[in-house]
Short mmCIF file of C-alpha atoms and ligand atoms in Angstrom, two decimals:
data_model
loop_
_atom_site.label_atom_id
_atom_site.label_comp_id
_atom_site.label_asym_id
_atom_site.label_seq_id
_atom_site.Cartn_x
_atom_site.Cartn_y
_atom_site.Cartn_z
CA MET A 667 66.80 61.86 123.96
CA GLU A 668 69.46 64.21 125.37
CA ASN A 669 70.58 67.18 123.21
CA CYS A 670 67.93 66.56 120.58
CA TYR A 671 66.53 69.64 118.83
CA ASP A 672 64.24 70.69 116.01
CA ALA A 673 66.92 73.16 114.85
CA LEU A 674 70.60 73.73 115.52
CA VAL A 675 71.95 77.19 114.75
CA ILE A 676 75.73 77.53 114.33
CA GLY A 677 76.95 81.00 115.30
CA ALA A 678 75.26 83.78 117.30
CA GLY A 679 76.05 86.84 115.18
CA PRO A 680 73.02 88.84 113.98
CA ALA A 681 71.98 86.09 111.54
CA GLY A 682 72.16 83.16 113.95
CA ALA A 683 70.66 84.93 116.95
CA THR A 684 67.74 86.17 114.80
CA ALA A 685 67.05 82.66 113.47
CA ALA A 686 67.17 81.17 116.99
CA LEU A 687 64.88 83.90 118.32
CA ILE A 688 62.25 83.49 115.60
CA LEU A 689 62.13 79.69 115.77
CA ALA A 690 62.19 79.54 119.58
CA ARG A 691 59.34 82.01 119.71
CA ALA A 692 57.39 79.80 117.28
CA GLY A 693 57.68 76.94 119.76
CA TRP A 694 60.56 75.03 118.14
CA SER A 695 63.24 73.45 120.31
CA VAL A 696 66.41 75.29 119.28
CA ALA A 697 70.08 75.05 120.22
CA ILE A 698 72.37 77.91 119.25
CA VAL A 699 76.11 77.30 119.51
CA GLU A 700 78.51 80.25 119.67
CA ARG A 701 82.27 79.95 119.74
CA ALA A 702 83.03 83.31 121.42
CA PRO A 703 82.06 84.41 124.91
CA PHE A 704 79.83 87.53 124.78
CA PRO A 705 80.03 90.44 124.91
CA ARG A 706 82.63 90.49 122.16
CA ARG A 707 83.71 93.21 119.78
CA LYS A 708 83.79 92.42 116.07
CA VAL A 709 85.20 93.91 112.88
CA CYS A 710 82.25 95.87 111.50
CA GLY A 711 81.18 99.45 110.80
CA GLU A 712 78.19 98.84 113.12
CA PHE A 713 75.73 100.92 111.07
CA ILE A 714 72.25 99.42 111.03
CA SER A 715 70.03 100.73 108.25
CA ALA A 716 66.63 102.14 109.13
CA THR A 717 65.11 99.53 106.82
CA ASN A 718 65.62 97.01 109.66
CA LEU A 719 63.67 98.83 112.32
CA GLY A 720 60.36 97.20 111.43
CA LEU A 721 61.94 93.77 111.77
CA LEU A 722 63.73 94.70 115.00
CA ARG A 723 60.39 95.90 116.34
CA GLN A 724 58.77 92.57 115.46
CA LEU A 725 61.63 90.76 117.14
CA GLY A 726 60.97 92.81 120.28
CA VAL A 727 64.41 94.45 120.43
CA ALA A 728 63.81 97.83 118.71
CA ASP A 729 63.28 99.85 121.90
CA ASP A 730 66.50 98.59 123.45
CA PHE A 731 68.31 99.15 120.16
CA LEU A 732 67.07 102.75 119.86
CA ALA A 733 67.83 103.46 123.52
CA ARG A 734 71.46 102.33 123.17
CA ALA A 735 72.42 103.20 119.60
CA GLY A 736 74.19 106.35 118.43
CA PRO A 737 72.41 109.36 116.86
CA PRO A 738 70.30 109.10 113.68
CA VAL A 739 72.49 109.26 110.56
CA ARG A 740 70.85 111.88 108.35
CA ASN A 741 73.70 112.43 105.92
CA VAL A 742 75.96 110.27 103.85
CA GLY A 743 79.37 111.73 102.97
CA LEU A 744 82.71 111.26 101.27
CA TYR A 745 86.21 111.86 102.65
CA ALA A 746 88.82 111.36 99.92
CA GLY A 747 92.08 113.29 99.60
CA GLU A 748 91.23 116.96 100.15
CA THR A 749 87.57 116.33 99.27
CA SER A 750 84.92 116.30 102.03
CA LEU A 751 81.30 116.06 100.87
CA ALA A 752 77.90 115.46 102.43
CA ALA A 753 74.46 114.72 100.99
CA GLU A 754 71.16 113.57 102.44
CA MET A 755 70.77 109.94 103.45
CA PRO A 756 67.68 108.62 101.64
CA ARG A 757 64.76 108.18 104.02
CA THR A 758 63.09 104.80 104.32
CA ARG A 759 60.02 104.46 102.14
CA ASP A 760 57.70 103.68 105.07
CA GLY A 761 58.93 106.84 106.83
CA ILE A 762 58.31 105.47 110.36
CA ASP A 763 61.95 105.37 111.43
CA PRO A 764 63.60 107.22 108.56
CA PHE A 765 67.28 107.07 109.61
CA GLY A 766 69.65 104.28 110.58
CA ARG A 767 71.99 104.30 113.60
CA ALA A 768 75.10 102.50 114.77
CA LEU A 769 75.47 100.27 117.80
CA GLY A 770 78.60 98.43 118.94
CA ARG A 771 78.49 94.75 117.99
CA GLU A 772 79.28 93.81 121.59
CA HIS A 773 75.86 95.29 122.44
CA PHE A 774 73.83 94.49 119.31
CA ASP A 775 74.72 90.80 119.07
CA ALA A 776 74.23 90.30 122.83
CA LEU A 777 70.84 92.04 122.61
CA ILE A 778 69.44 89.62 120.03
CA LEU A 779 71.01 86.55 121.62
CA GLY A 780 69.55 87.59 124.99
CA ALA A 781 66.09 87.80 123.40
CA ALA A 782 66.58 84.35 121.82
CA ARG A 783 67.55 82.88 125.19
CA LYS A 784 64.50 84.49 126.79
CA ALA A 785 62.30 82.99 124.06
CA GLY A 786 63.58 79.52 125.02
CA ALA A 787 66.58 78.88 122.76
CA GLU A 788 69.26 76.81 124.50
CA VAL A 789 72.54 78.72 124.23
CA TRP A 790 75.78 76.72 124.05
CA GLN A 791 78.52 79.29 124.61
CA PRO A 792 81.46 79.31 124.34
CA TRP A 793 81.23 76.13 122.28
CA THR A 794 82.32 75.42 118.71
CA VAL A 795 80.62 73.13 116.20
CA LYS A 796 83.47 71.09 114.73
CA GLN A 797 81.71 68.49 112.61
CA LEU A 798 78.35 67.72 111.01
CA ASP A 799 77.33 64.17 110.07
CA ARG A 800 74.14 63.29 108.25
CA VAL A 801 72.09 60.63 110.02
CA ALA A 802 70.17 57.82 108.36
CA ASP A 803 66.61 58.92 109.20
CA GLY A 804 67.17 62.54 108.07
CA GLY A 805 68.72 65.35 110.05
CA TYR A 806 72.23 65.81 111.36
CA GLN A 807 74.44 64.96 114.29
CA ALA A 808 76.75 67.81 115.29
CA THR A 809 79.91 67.43 117.31
CA ALA A 810 80.72 70.45 119.43
CA THR A 811 83.57 71.18 121.82
CA SER A 812 83.69 73.59 124.72
CA ALA A 813 86.15 76.50 124.67
CA ASP A 814 88.62 74.76 126.97
CA LYS A 815 88.39 71.69 124.65
CA GLN A 816 87.98 69.47 127.70
CA THR A 817 84.40 68.59 126.82
CA ALA A 818 82.80 67.29 123.63
CA ALA A 819 79.07 66.87 123.03
CA SER A 820 76.80 65.42 120.34
CA LEU A 821 73.73 67.37 119.30
CA GLN A 822 70.99 65.71 117.22
CA THR A 823 68.88 67.95 115.03
CA ARG A 824 66.36 67.81 112.24
CA ILE A 825 67.55 71.08 110.71
CA VAL A 826 70.94 72.80 110.64
CA ILE A 827 71.12 76.55 110.10
CA ALA A 828 74.71 77.63 109.44
CA ALA A 829 75.21 81.23 110.60
CA HIS A 830 78.93 81.10 111.24
CA GLY A 831 79.87 84.03 109.03
CA SER A 832 82.47 83.80 106.28
CA TRP A 833 85.79 85.04 107.61
CA GLU A 834 86.83 82.05 109.72
CA GLY A 835 87.86 78.76 108.13
CA GLY A 836 86.99 75.28 109.35
CA LEU A 837 85.93 71.82 108.29
CA LEU A 838 82.16 72.28 108.15
CA PRO A 839 80.65 71.75 104.68
CA THR A 840 79.31 75.31 104.82
CA HIS A 841 82.65 76.97 105.52
CA VAL A 842 83.83 79.27 102.76
CA HIS A 843 86.95 77.70 101.28
CA ALA A 844 90.17 79.69 101.25
CA ALA A 845 91.18 80.83 97.76
CA PRO A 846 94.78 81.34 96.60
CA ALA A 847 96.17 84.68 97.87
CA ARG A 848 95.79 87.61 95.46
CA GLY A 849 97.00 91.20 95.69
CA SER A 850 93.37 92.36 95.40
CA ASP A 851 92.21 90.41 98.49
CA LEU A 852 90.71 92.76 101.06
CA PHE A 853 91.68 92.79 104.73
CA ALA A 854 89.41 94.53 107.23
CA PHE A 855 90.26 96.68 110.26
CA LYS A 856 88.15 98.41 112.86
CA ALA A 857 88.58 100.57 115.97
CA HIS A 858 86.52 102.84 118.21
CA PHE A 859 87.55 106.41 118.98
CA ALA A 860 86.41 108.78 121.74
CA GLN A 861 86.31 112.58 121.36
CA SER A 862 86.17 112.54 117.56
CA GLU A 863 85.18 115.72 115.70
CA LEU A 864 83.08 113.75 113.19
CA PRO A 865 79.67 115.47 112.80
CA ALA A 866 77.13 113.41 114.76
CA ASP A 867 74.68 112.90 111.90
CA LEU A 868 77.20 112.09 109.15
CA MET A 869 78.46 108.73 107.86
CA PRO A 870 81.26 109.45 105.38
CA LEU A 871 82.60 106.88 102.95
CA LEU A 872 86.40 106.98 103.12
CA LEU A 873 88.32 106.48 99.88
CA PHE A 874 92.09 106.11 100.01
CA PRO A 875 94.63 104.42 97.71
CA GLY A 876 93.93 100.68 97.72
CA GLY A 877 90.86 100.68 99.91
CA TYR A 878 87.71 102.15 101.37
CA GLY A 879 86.12 102.56 104.78
CA GLY A 880 83.53 104.37 106.83
CA MET A 881 83.08 106.33 110.05
CA VAL A 882 79.98 106.78 112.16
CA HIS A 883 78.96 107.75 115.70
CA ALA A 884 77.92 104.64 117.62
CA ASP A 885 76.81 104.26 121.25
CA GLY A 886 78.33 106.10 124.20
CA GLY A 887 79.80 108.94 122.11
CA ARG A 888 82.24 106.56 120.40
CA VAL A 889 83.02 106.77 116.70
CA THR A 890 83.53 103.52 114.80
CA LEU A 891 86.12 103.56 112.02
CA SER A 892 86.24 100.45 109.83
CA CYS A 893 87.95 99.85 106.52
CA CYS A 894 89.07 97.34 103.92
CA ILE A 895 92.48 97.51 102.27
CA ARG A 896 94.01 95.46 99.44
CA ARG A 897 96.60 92.87 100.42
CA ASP A 898 99.30 94.41 98.16
CA VAL A 899 98.66 97.95 99.46
CA LEU A 900 98.69 96.70 103.07
CA ALA A 901 102.08 95.09 102.43
CA ARG A 902 103.36 98.39 101.01
CA CYS A 903 102.03 100.35 104.02
CA ARG A 904 103.85 97.96 106.34
CA ARG A 905 107.10 98.26 104.40
CA GLU A 906 106.86 102.06 104.56
CA ARG A 907 106.21 101.99 108.33
CA PRO A 908 108.22 99.01 109.60
CA GLN A 909 108.07 100.09 113.26
CA GLN A 910 104.26 100.14 113.33
CA SER A 911 101.63 97.45 113.72
CA ALA A 912 99.58 96.63 110.60
CA ALA A 913 96.58 98.59 111.96
CA ASP A 914 98.68 101.63 112.87
CA ALA A 915 100.26 101.57 109.40
CA VAL A 916 96.78 101.43 107.84
CA ILE A 917 95.35 104.33 109.85
CA ALA A 918 98.47 106.41 109.10
CA HIS A 919 97.91 105.65 105.38
CA ILE A 920 94.25 106.68 105.65
CA ARG A 921 95.02 109.88 107.56
CA ALA A 922 97.70 110.82 105.04
CA ASN A 923 95.23 110.36 102.18
CA CYS A 924 91.91 111.61 103.66
CA ARG A 925 91.98 115.11 105.09
CA GLY A 926 88.47 114.60 106.54
CA VAL A 927 89.56 111.59 108.60
CA ASP A 928 92.69 113.37 109.78
CA ARG A 929 90.57 116.30 111.01
CA ALA A 930 87.94 114.04 112.61
CA LEU A 931 90.64 112.15 114.56
CA ASP A 932 92.80 115.16 115.38
CA SER A 933 92.01 115.19 119.11
CA ALA A 934 90.42 111.70 119.27
CA LEU A 935 91.61 108.87 121.49
CA ARG A 936 91.41 105.23 120.48
CA ASP A 937 88.99 103.33 122.74
CA GLY A 938 90.11 99.68 122.90
CA SER A 939 92.34 97.73 120.58
CA TRP A 940 92.29 97.49 116.78
CA LEU A 941 90.53 94.42 115.40
CA SER A 942 91.28 92.81 112.05
CA ALA A 943 89.81 90.10 109.82
CA GLY A 944 90.17 88.74 106.36
CA PRO A 945 90.53 88.25 103.59
CA ILE A 946 86.81 88.93 103.30
CA ARG A 947 84.78 86.76 100.89
CA PRO A 948 82.07 88.76 99.09
CA GLY A 949 79.80 86.64 96.88
CA ILE A 950 76.60 84.59 96.76
CA ARG A 951 76.56 81.00 98.06
CA VAL A 952 73.01 80.52 99.25
CA ALA A 953 72.14 77.49 97.11
CA ARG A 954 72.97 74.12 98.71
CA ASP A 955 71.96 70.54 98.07
CA ASP A 956 73.01 68.92 101.36
CA GLY A 957 69.96 69.90 103.42
CA ILE A 958 71.82 72.59 105.40
CA PHE A 959 70.38 76.10 105.40
CA VAL A 960 72.74 79.07 105.32
CA VAL A 961 71.98 82.60 106.53
CA GLY A 962 73.93 85.85 106.96
CA ASN A 963 77.46 86.01 105.56
CA ALA A 964 77.50 82.23 105.22
CA ALA A 965 74.77 82.61 102.56
CA GLY A 966 76.21 85.65 100.82
CA GLU A 967 78.13 88.80 101.46
CA ALA A 968 78.10 92.26 99.89
CA HIS A 969 81.30 94.29 99.93
CA PRO A 970 81.15 96.25 103.20
CA ILE A 971 81.34 99.52 101.23
CA VAL A 972 77.50 99.52 101.36
CA ALA A 973 77.28 98.71 105.11
CA GLU A 974 74.41 96.27 104.53
CA GLY A 975 75.80 93.01 105.99
CA ILE A 976 73.85 93.18 109.25
CA SER A 977 70.66 93.96 107.31
CA MET A 978 71.25 90.95 105.05
CA ALA A 979 72.05 88.80 108.09
CA ILE A 980 68.88 89.46 110.05
CA GLN A 981 66.65 89.71 106.99
CA SER A 982 67.91 86.43 105.52
CA SER A 983 67.10 84.68 108.80
CA SER A 984 63.64 86.18 108.76
CA LEU A 985 63.19 85.02 105.14
CA LEU A 986 64.22 81.47 105.99
CA CYS A 987 62.46 81.11 109.33
CA SER A 988 59.13 82.45 108.12
CA ARG A 989 59.18 79.55 105.62
CA LEU A 990 60.23 76.95 108.18
CA MET A 991 57.76 77.95 110.88
CA ALA A 992 54.82 77.71 108.50
CA HIS A 993 55.13 73.94 109.24
CA ARG A 994 55.28 71.87 112.40
CA PRO A 995 58.89 70.64 112.81
CA GLY A 996 57.65 67.02 112.80
CA ALA A 997 55.89 67.56 109.45
CA LEU A 998 59.08 68.62 107.63
CA THR A 999 59.82 65.73 105.31
CA GLN A 1000 63.02 65.78 103.27
CA HIS A 1001 60.99 66.53 100.16
CA LEU A 1002 59.39 69.55 101.83
CA LEU A 1003 62.75 70.77 103.16
CA ASP A 1004 64.25 70.52 99.67
CA SER A 1005 61.48 72.62 98.20
CA LEU A 1006 61.79 75.18 101.03
CA ALA A 1007 65.53 75.37 100.31
CA VAL A 1008 64.83 76.22 96.67
CA SER A 1009 62.21 78.82 97.50
CA TYR A 1010 64.45 80.38 100.19
CA ALA A 1011 67.42 80.61 97.78
CA ASP A 1012 65.22 82.22 95.08
CA SER A 1013 63.85 84.73 97.51
CA TRP A 1014 67.33 85.44 98.90
CA ARG A 1015 68.53 86.32 95.40
CA LYS A 1016 65.47 88.44 94.70
CA ASN A 1017 66.02 90.47 97.86
CA PHE A 1018 69.80 90.72 98.10
CA ALA A 1019 71.53 90.01 94.77
CA ARG A 1020 71.17 93.60 93.56
CA ARG A 1021 72.88 94.83 96.74
CA VAL A 1022 75.74 92.33 96.31
CA HIS A 1023 76.29 93.34 92.68
CA ALA A 1024 75.99 97.11 93.32
CA ALA A 1025 78.48 96.78 96.19
CA ALA A 1026 80.93 94.91 93.93
CA VAL A 1027 80.77 97.72 91.37
CA PHE A 1028 81.29 100.41 94.07
CA ALA A 1029 84.19 98.44 95.61
CA ASN A 1030 85.86 98.04 92.22
CA LEU A 1031 85.58 101.76 91.55
CA ALA A 1032 86.94 102.51 95.02
CA THR A 1033 90.00 100.27 94.89
CA ARG A 1034 91.27 101.07 91.36
CA PRO A 1035 93.30 104.30 91.25
CA LEU A 1036 91.95 105.82 88.02
CA ALA A 1037 88.38 104.77 88.63
CA ALA A 1038 88.53 106.15 92.18
CA GLN A 1039 89.90 109.52 90.98
CA LEU A 1040 87.21 109.77 88.35
CA SER A 1041 84.47 108.83 90.86
CA ILE A 1042 85.69 111.46 93.34
CA ALA A 1043 85.71 114.12 90.59
CA VAL A 1044 82.15 113.20 89.55
CA LEU A 1045 80.87 113.16 93.14
CA ALA A 1046 82.52 116.53 93.86
CA ARG A 1047 80.44 118.00 91.01
CA ALA A 1048 77.25 116.16 91.99
CA PRO A 1049 77.28 115.22 95.71
CA SER A 1050 73.62 114.17 95.43
CA MET A 1051 74.93 111.04 93.68
CA LEU A 1052 75.92 109.87 97.18
CA THR A 1053 72.22 109.81 98.04
CA TRP A 1054 71.55 107.80 94.89
CA GLY A 1055 74.38 105.36 95.79
CA ALA A 1056 72.89 104.83 99.26
CA TYR A 1057 69.52 104.23 97.62
CA LEU A 1058 71.06 101.61 95.27
CA ALA A 1059 72.70 99.97 98.28
CA GLY A 1060 69.25 99.32 99.75
CA LYS A 1061 69.15 102.05 102.40
CA SER A 1062 65.60 103.21 101.73
CA GLN A 1063 63.54 100.12 100.92
CA PRO A 1064 62.36 98.12 103.95
CA PRO A 1065 62.06 94.41 103.18
CA ALA A 1066 58.71 93.49 101.72
CA PHE A 1067 58.69 90.06 103.33
CA ILE A 1068 58.33 90.81 107.03
CA HIS A 1069 55.39 88.75 108.19
CA ALA A 1070 52.94 89.59 110.91
CA ASP A 1071 53.40 86.08 112.29
CA LEU A 1072 56.96 86.89 113.40
CA ALA A 1073 55.50 89.19 116.06
C1 FAD B 1859 85.14 96.48 107.52
C2 FAD B 1859 83.71 96.03 107.61
C3 FAD B 1859 82.71 96.95 107.91
C4 FAD B 1859 81.39 96.55 107.97
N1 FAD B 1859 80.45 97.48 108.28
C5 FAD B 1859 79.14 97.14 108.31
C6 FAD B 1859 78.15 98.11 108.67
O1 FAD B 1859 78.44 99.26 109.01
N2 FAD B 1859 76.85 97.71 108.61
C7 FAD B 1859 76.49 96.45 108.25
O2 FAD B 1859 75.29 96.17 108.18
N3 FAD B 1859 77.41 95.50 107.96
C8 FAD B 1859 78.73 95.81 108.00
N4 FAD B 1859 79.68 94.86 107.75
C9 FAD B 1859 79.25 93.47 107.48
C10 FAD B 1859 78.86 92.74 108.77
O3 FAD B 1859 79.87 92.86 109.74
C11 FAD B 1859 78.62 91.24 108.48
O4 FAD B 1859 77.89 91.12 107.30
C12 FAD B 1859 77.84 90.58 109.62
O5 FAD B 1859 78.66 90.51 110.76
C13 FAD B 1859 77.37 89.19 109.22
O6 FAD B 1859 76.67 88.63 110.28
P1 FAD B 1859 76.58 87.03 110.47
O7 FAD B 1859 75.69 86.81 111.64
O8 FAD B 1859 76.29 86.39 109.20
O9 FAD B 1859 78.07 86.57 110.83
P2 FAD B 1859 79.04 87.03 111.99
O10 FAD B 1859 78.68 88.36 112.52
O11 FAD B 1859 80.41 86.81 111.43
O12 FAD B 1859 78.77 85.99 113.16
C14 FAD B 1859 79.16 84.66 113.06
C15 FAD B 1859 79.30 84.08 114.47
O13 FAD B 1859 79.51 82.68 114.37
C16 FAD B 1859 80.48 82.28 115.34
N5 FAD B 1859 81.07 81.03 114.84
C17 FAD B 1859 81.86 80.87 113.75
N6 FAD B 1859 82.15 79.56 113.57
C18 FAD B 1859 81.53 78.89 114.57
C19 FAD B 1859 81.44 77.50 114.91
N7 FAD B 1859 82.04 76.56 114.16
N8 FAD B 1859 80.74 77.16 116.03
C20 FAD B 1859 80.13 78.11 116.78
N9 FAD B 1859 80.17 79.43 116.49
C21 FAD B 1859 80.85 79.81 115.38
C22 FAD B 1859 81.44 83.46 115.38
O14 FAD B 1859 82.15 83.47 116.62
C23 FAD B 1859 80.48 84.65 115.23
O15 FAD B 1859 80.04 85.16 116.48
C24 FAD B 1859 81.03 95.21 107.72
C25 FAD B 1859 82.03 94.28 107.44
C26 FAD B 1859 83.35 94.67 107.38
C27 FAD B 1859 84.42 93.68 107.06
#
């Protein structure tokens, strides 16, 4: 039958492309549908923790990643008001590739998707999955439309893996529903800068009234600056700077409140446009009872203050796919799929819930004025607590679940 697959992956960010790559390499017939043409930039700090290098190596993309990415990030820092601090980034426990690096999402996402295509995944791009309907004998029928909306197609699949992220709405059952607007909602911004004075081996956390962010050297000498800012504070910034765009008002607010950022951008030039997204939807939503598997941000999201979303995206796909590929696609009865869904969700929580909760605590401290002031004062006295925070965020412990059979 035409357009009939063992697995359909929705979205080709790090989570979706990793899932497609692993399953295609295991001999499954896989379709991966991606709405955006690649290469495409994306709101993200672009830092990839060293804990992922073992997995990237098994996926066959580590050499290309290391060849393209920015310098090793040996220090974690803090820029807040007049305070500029640095402390050691914790090394990974296995010590093979001890430090993480940053790579532009236009390169990283295309790298993994390219490997998935090479492994045999059929790439539908730029196409959008609009609807999922359960079919009588198990599995799903997906309706997808091409970017120009002139063409629609039906895709039949035994298994759906939703990897569409969490910041875009839609009618799929796995889309994260919009909540009523609140002043504490966080909107995200990101830009690249050339000729920044930021030290090459430093990734500072930026704390400013109503938000947090990060800076890091990525590929090609560019520095990535990304941040999250509360809805109410964003509105105030815009009122105070009515002639400026939202992004320009935000960066002016950050520069006025973080001497370290102001210095690092003093002679820098923006490279490309600002990107924005939001409100972001941190939380855990991995458990489902409709037979659809969720990975990456669709399964759960830590506040970006810990810069672990890409790690959770590719590692969650590895967690899920190592379970799926232990079986022949034809042998996956509904009963077996249900039990795999339970075991995947348990394992997801075991591996990532601590990161999600730690990130929520850090984000709360960062976005409340008194708590932020107190945190900055404590860190100024004991900068080594930054190392401890990075450790809590999962920066030193490679996942225990990488299986030799992914190679
Ligand atoms: C300000 C900020 C800074 C961050 N910094 C970092 C960092 O430094 N390090 C880090 O590890 N993480 C960081 N993150 C988190 C990270 O960006 C996300 O966790 C990560 O992108 C999640 O990957 P994903 O594959 O789940 O989803 P995404 O990257 O969102 O990919 C989803 C893909 O699905 C496609 N899609 C959506 N709907 C459909 C559809 N219906 N049909 C077809 N395609 C569809 C989209 O076009 C997209 O390409 C940051 C996040 C923010 C907001």
